[in-house]
Amino acid sequence: MESELKDLNSKPPNGSTARDDRPLLKSESLASADSIAEMEKKFAAYVRRDIYGTMGRGELPAKEKLLLGFALVTLLPIRVLLAATVLLFYYLICRICTLFYAPNREDEQEHYAHMSGWRRAVIVSCGRALSRVMLFIFGFYWIPVFNSASQEDEQQPEELERPGVIISNHVSYLDILYHMSSSFPSFVAKRSVARLPLVGLISKCLGCVYVQRESKSSDFKGVSAVVTDRIREAHRNESAPLMMLFPEGTTTNGEFLLPFKTGGFLAKAPVLPVILRYHYQRFSPAWDTISGVRHVIFLLCQFVNYMDVIRLPVYYPSEQEMDDPKLYANNVRRLMASEGNLILSDIGLAEKRTYHAALNGNNSLPSVLHQKDE
């Protein structure tokens, strides 16, 4: 469930079409690159640097093959069974809590975000607990959380206000499980998620806002309005679920921070920045150039996985930032990069697709790109 929100900032001038999302680098230019090192530099935010290599197809050392083979026949089936049990159990909880309860339907959205009383309490408490259990099953036994106090005092108003949205970097689908266990917010998800078995009902109980990724701009403007309204509501109403956005619009290898889309900043509400960092010795939990199935298998075959979290103070926008969502987004991005020791990158989803196309079209690349610089 990859939550990707396009740039919902402003209308294009003079009635022109939406901004040009064409990649900076054409696929054909990759063939003339001077070296693999140059290509790695251009697409550094998506280059996989663990021992499994680009796309998870690198040549493994004998010791890693032995560990992987052992985990495939022991650890993997146990974890798959446990994860499926937890998923089914929570689905049944959601099904019971939504019996005889009509979902909210507005602007082609359907969700249970505004459910109240015992139903909402059970869904949220069980959802948070079972999400943490799921992370434990996946090998995240300890998740240290660090609070940063770097934000300047003058940015904090006398009466602290509730944020309307959580802003996080995006490294893996595992990000969603962590945020569910931490605050159980509403996400932006592809419309197809709502139709998935088991997961579809759970996403509606989360209050997800669904977007058709290939939809026309008119539909997308409708989604932008829904997200902005939900952020404002969460800011004003403590009983409303927080929104959770990944403004980069796609996942990276965890070392970089891509340009932020401005959709989460249009509401002019305070935001809560959260930075997720994954550490590894063998397999990286980052979902960058590797397929989903391969990633899940290798992740579940790793005995221990590591994640830590940096929670920044609530960021209150200035008057200038309220009038300029792009400035607001850029300032939050720079703060997160500084606190999380992340590298700012200028590339985005279009370049990621170009990089993936190059890797899939050139058989010599995967065996070379995974090698670390000496």
mmCIF file of N, CA, C and O in Angstrom, residues 149-194:
data_model
loop_
_atom_site.group_PDB
_atom_site.id
_atom_site.type_symbol
_atom_site.label_atom_id
_atom_site.label_comp_id
_atom_site.label_asym_id
_atom_site.label_seq_id
_atom_site.Cartn_x
_atom_site.Cartn_y
_atom_site.Cartn_z
ATOM 1 N N ALA A 149 14.681 18.227 19.998
ATOM 2 C CA ALA A 149 14.245 19.516 20.531
ATOM 3 C C ALA A 149 14.948 20.652 19.815
ATOM 4 O O ALA A 149 15.262 21.681 20.383
ATOM 5 N N SER A 150 15.188 20.489 18.537
ATOM 6 C CA SER A 150 15.981 21.460 17.788
ATOM 7 C C SER A 150 15.175 22.663 17.324
ATOM 8 O O SER A 150 15.738 23.685 16.981
ATOM 9 N N GLN A 151 13.830 22.503 17.267
ATOM 10 C CA GLN A 151 13.041 23.592 16.720
ATOM 11 C C GLN A 151 13.137 24.808 17.634
ATOM 12 O O GLN A 151 13.047 24.703 18.848
ATOM 13 N N GLU A 152 13.320 25.970 17.045
ATOM 14 C CA GLU A 152 13.528 27.181 17.814
ATOM 15 C C GLU A 152 12.280 27.527 18.627
ATOM 16 O O GLU A 152 11.150 27.322 18.204
ATOM 17 N N ASP A 153 12.532 28.102 19.818
ATOM 18 C CA ASP A 153 11.433 28.385 20.737
ATOM 19 C C ASP A 153 10.428 29.375 20.160
ATOM 20 O O ASP A 153 9.244 29.298 20.431
ATOM 21 N N GLU A 154 10.919 30.324 19.363
ATOM 22 C CA GLU A 154 9.993 31.334 18.868
ATOM 23 C C GLU A 154 8.985 30.777 17.875
ATOM 24 O O GLU A 154 7.982 31.423 17.567
ATOM 25 N N GLN A 155 9.213 29.588 17.358
ATOM 26 C CA GLN A 155 8.254 28.988 16.444
ATOM 27 C C GLN A 155 7.089 28.332 17.180
ATOM 28 O O GLN A 155 6.108 27.959 16.578
ATOM 29 N N GLN A 156 7.225 28.167 18.506
ATOM 30 C CA GLN A 156 6.191 27.530 19.279
ATOM 31 C C GLN A 156 5.234 28.587 19.838
ATOM 32 O O GLN A 156 5.654 29.486 20.563
ATOM 33 N N PRO A 157 3.945 28.504 19.539
ATOM 34 C CA PRO A 157 2.991 29.463 20.090
ATOM 35 C C PRO A 157 2.794 29.236 21.580
ATOM 36 O O PRO A 157 3.154 28.189 22.118
ATOM 37 N N GLU A 158 2.221 30.236 22.266
ATOM 38 C CA GLU A 158 2.017 30.116 23.703
ATOM 39 C C GLU A 158 1.089 28.951 24.023
ATOM 40 O O GLU A 158 1.308 28.206 24.972
ATOM 41 N N GLU A 159 0.025 28.813 23.257
ATOM 42 C CA GLU A 159 -0.884 27.684 23.429
ATOM 43 C C GLU A 159 -0.626 26.681 22.310
ATOM 44 O O GLU A 159 -0.900 26.948 21.156
ATOM 45 N N LEU A 160 -0.070 25.523 22.690
ATOM 46 C CA LEU A 160 0.287 24.523 21.692
ATOM 47 C C LEU A 160 -0.972 23.977 21.031
ATOM 48 O O LEU A 160 -1.941 23.611 21.697
ATOM 49 N N GLU A 161 -0.945 23.903 19.719
ATOM 50 C CA GLU A 161 -2.075 23.408 18.958
ATOM 51 C C GLU A 161 -1.796 21.999 18.469
ATOM 52 O O GLU A 161 -0.648 21.589 18.295
ATOM 53 N N ARG A 162 -2.862 21.264 18.233
ATOM 54 C CA ARG A 162 -2.736 19.902 17.733
ATOM 55 C C ARG A 162 -2.365 19.934 16.256
ATOM 56 O O ARG A 162 -2.955 20.695 15.483
ATOM 57 N N PRO A 163 -1.398 19.123 15.840
ATOM 58 C CA PRO A 163 -1.090 19.065 14.401
ATOM 59 C C PRO A 163 -2.234 18.432 13.645
ATOM 60 O O PRO A 163 -3.032 17.657 14.211
ATOM 61 N N GLY A 164 -2.321 18.732 12.364
ATOM 62 C CA GLY A 164 -3.366 18.132 11.547
ATOM 63 C C GLY A 164 -2.872 16.965 10.728
ATOM 64 O O GLY A 164 -3.660 16.147 10.244
ATOM 65 N N VAL A 165 -1.549 16.855 10.586
ATOM 66 C CA VAL A 165 -0.990 15.827 9.710
ATOM 67 C C VAL A 165 0.401 15.438 10.192
ATOM 68 O O VAL A 165 1.147 16.269 10.722
ATOM 69 N N ILE A 166 0.714 14.175 10.039
ATOM 70 C CA ILE A 166 2.064 13.668 10.294
ATOM 71 C C ILE A 166 2.790 13.618 8.960
ATOM 72 O O ILE A 166 2.268 13.088 7.976
ATOM 73 N N ILE A 167 3.980 14.186 8.920
ATOM 74 C CA ILE A 167 4.805 14.195 7.709
ATOM 75 C C ILE A 167 6.004 13.273 7.952
ATOM 76 O O ILE A 167 6.747 13.459 8.909
ATOM 77 N N SER A 168 6.182 12.293 7.090
ATOM 78 C CA SER A 168 7.249 11.311 7.291
ATOM 79 C C SER A 168 8.000 11.049 5.995
ATOM 80 O O SER A 168 7.436 11.159 4.906
ATOM 81 N N ASN A 169 9.283 10.717 6.127
ATOM 82 C CA ASN A 169 10.006 10.207 4.966
ATOM 83 C C ASN A 169 9.483 8.814 4.641
ATOM 84 O O ASN A 169 8.830 8.170 5.470
ATOM 85 N N HIS A 170 9.737 8.360 3.427
ATOM 86 C CA HIS A 170 9.140 7.096 2.957
ATOM 87 C C HIS A 170 10.258 6.174 2.472
ATOM 88 O O HIS A 170 10.937 6.477 1.487
ATOM 89 N N VAL A 171 10.423 5.056 3.183
ATOM 90 C CA VAL A 171 11.494 4.111 2.862
ATOM 91 C C VAL A 171 10.938 2.744 2.474
ATOM 92 O O VAL A 171 11.497 2.068 1.618
ATOM 93 N N SER A 172 9.838 2.342 3.092
ATOM 94 C CA SER A 172 9.319 0.995 2.880
ATOM 95 C C SER A 172 7.836 0.949 3.232
ATOM 96 O O SER A 172 7.306 1.853 3.878
ATOM 97 N N TYR A 173 7.157 -0.120 2.799
ATOM 98 C CA TYR A 173 5.779 -0.340 3.229
ATOM 99 C C TYR A 173 5.710 -0.556 4.737
ATOM 100 O O TYR A 173 4.658 -0.401 5.365
ATOM 101 N N LEU A 174 6.839 -0.891 5.348
ATOM 102 C CA LEU A 174 6.903 -1.063 6.793
ATOM 103 C C LEU A 174 6.641 0.240 7.530
ATOM 104 O O LEU A 174 6.220 0.227 8.700
ATOM 105 N N ASP A 175 6.877 1.368 6.862
ATOM 106 C CA ASP A 175 6.584 2.671 7.463
ATOM 107 C C ASP A 175 5.132 2.732 7.927
ATOM 108 O O ASP A 175 4.818 3.293 8.973
ATOM 109 N N ILE A 176 4.248 2.159 7.121
ATOM 110 C CA ILE A 176 2.823 2.206 7.423
ATOM 111 C C ILE A 176 2.524 1.454 8.716
ATOM 112 O O ILE A 176 1.763 1.925 9.567
ATOM 113 N N LEU A 177 3.139 0.286 8.893
ATOM 114 C CA LEU A 177 2.925 -0.481 10.115
ATOM 115 C C LEU A 177 3.404 0.279 11.336
ATOM 116 O O LEU A 177 2.749 0.267 12.385
ATOM 117 N N TYR A 178 4.554 0.960 11.216
ATOM 118 C CA TYR A 178 5.034 1.711 12.370
ATOM 119 C C TYR A 178 4.055 2.829 12.730
ATOM 120 O O TYR A 178 3.700 3.007 13.908
ATOM 121 N N HIS A 179 3.631 3.601 11.744
ATOM 122 C CA HIS A 179 2.733 4.718 12.046
ATOM 123 C C HIS A 179 1.380 4.226 12.550
ATOM 124 O O HIS A 179 0.747 4.891 13.387
ATOM 125 N N MET A 180 0.929 3.072 12.093
ATOM 126 C CA MET A 180 -0.297 2.489 12.641
ATOM 127 C C MET A 180 -0.111 2.144 14.113
ATOM 128 O O MET A 180 -1.001 2.367 14.933
ATOM 129 N N SER A 181 1.036 1.600 14.459
ATOM 130 C CA SER A 181 1.287 1.225 15.857
ATOM 131 C C SER A 181 1.497 2.450 16.738
ATOM 132 O O SER A 181 1.242 2.406 17.948
ATOM 133 N N SER A 182 1.946 3.549 16.154
ATOM 134 C CA SER A 182 2.266 4.746 16.926
ATOM 135 C C SER A 182 1.062 5.661 17.121
ATOM 136 O O SER A 182 0.758 6.090 18.237
ATOM 137 N N SER A 183 0.356 5.978 16.027
ATOM 138 C CA SER A 183 -0.721 6.964 16.127
ATOM 139 C C SER A 183 -1.990 6.576 15.376
ATOM 140 O O SER A 183 -2.993 7.285 15.464
ATOM 141 N N PHE A 184 -1.965 5.509 14.632
ATOM 142 C CA PHE A 184 -3.118 5.009 13.881
ATOM 143 C C PHE A 184 -3.778 6.118 13.061
ATOM 144 O O PHE A 184 -4.964 6.426 13.224
ATOM 145 N N PRO A 185 -3.024 6.743 12.146
ATOM 146 C CA PRO A 185 -3.575 7.840 11.353
ATOM 147 C C PRO A 185 -4.273 7.336 10.092
ATOM 148 O O PRO A 185 -4.282 6.135 9.802
ATOM 149 N N SER A 186 -4.830 8.268 9.343
ATOM 150 C CA SER A 186 -5.396 7.967 8.029
ATOM 151 C C SER A 186 -4.341 8.236 6.968
ATOM 152 O O SER A 186 -3.602 9.214 7.059
ATOM 153 N N PHE A 187 -4.263 7.377 5.959
ATOM 154 C CA PHE A 187 -3.275 7.491 4.895
ATOM 155 C C PHE A 187 -3.942 7.872 3.578
ATOM 156 O O PHE A 187 -5.170 7.808 3.438
ATOM 157 N N VAL A 188 -3.112 8.226 2.623
ATOM 158 C CA VAL A 188 -3.553 8.340 1.234
ATOM 159 C C VAL A 188 -3.109 7.057 0.532
ATOM 160 O O VAL A 188 -1.944 6.688 0.603
ATOM 161 N N ALA A 189 -4.044 6.378 -0.117
ATOM 162 C CA ALA A 189 -3.744 5.090 -0.736
ATOM 163 C C ALA A 189 -4.348 5.022 -2.130
ATOM 164 O O ALA A 189 -5.268 5.774 -2.463
ATOM 165 N N LYS A 190 -3.826 4.118 -2.931
ATOM 166 C CA LYS A 190 -4.402 3.878 -4.244
ATOM 167 C C LYS A 190 -5.817 3.325 -4.090
ATOM 168 O O LYS A 190 -6.099 2.556 -3.171
ATOM 169 N N ARG A 191 -6.679 3.704 -4.999
ATOM 170 C CA ARG A 191 -8.084 3.300 -4.907
ATOM 171 C C ARG A 191 -8.233 1.773 -4.919
ATOM 172 O O ARG A 191 -9.155 1.219 -4.313
ATOM 173 N N SER A 192 -7.316 1.090 -5.582
ATOM 174 C CA SER A 192 -7.401 -0.368 -5.664
ATOM 175 C C SER A 192 -7.232 -1.031 -4.296
ATOM 176 O O SER A 192 -7.675 -2.165 -4.101
ATOM 177 N N VAL A 193 -6.590 -0.344 -3.343
ATOM 178 C CA VAL A 193 -6.397 -0.911 -2.006
ATOM 179 C C VAL A 193 -7.741 -1.199 -1.339
ATOM 180 O O VAL A 193 -7.888 -2.181 -0.614
ATOM 181 N N ALA A 194 -8.731 -0.352 -1.605
ATOM 182 C CA ALA A 194 -10.044 -0.521 -0.981
ATOM 183 C C ALA A 194 -10.723 -1.819 -1.411
ATOM 184 O O ALA A 194 -11.622 -2.303 -0.716
#
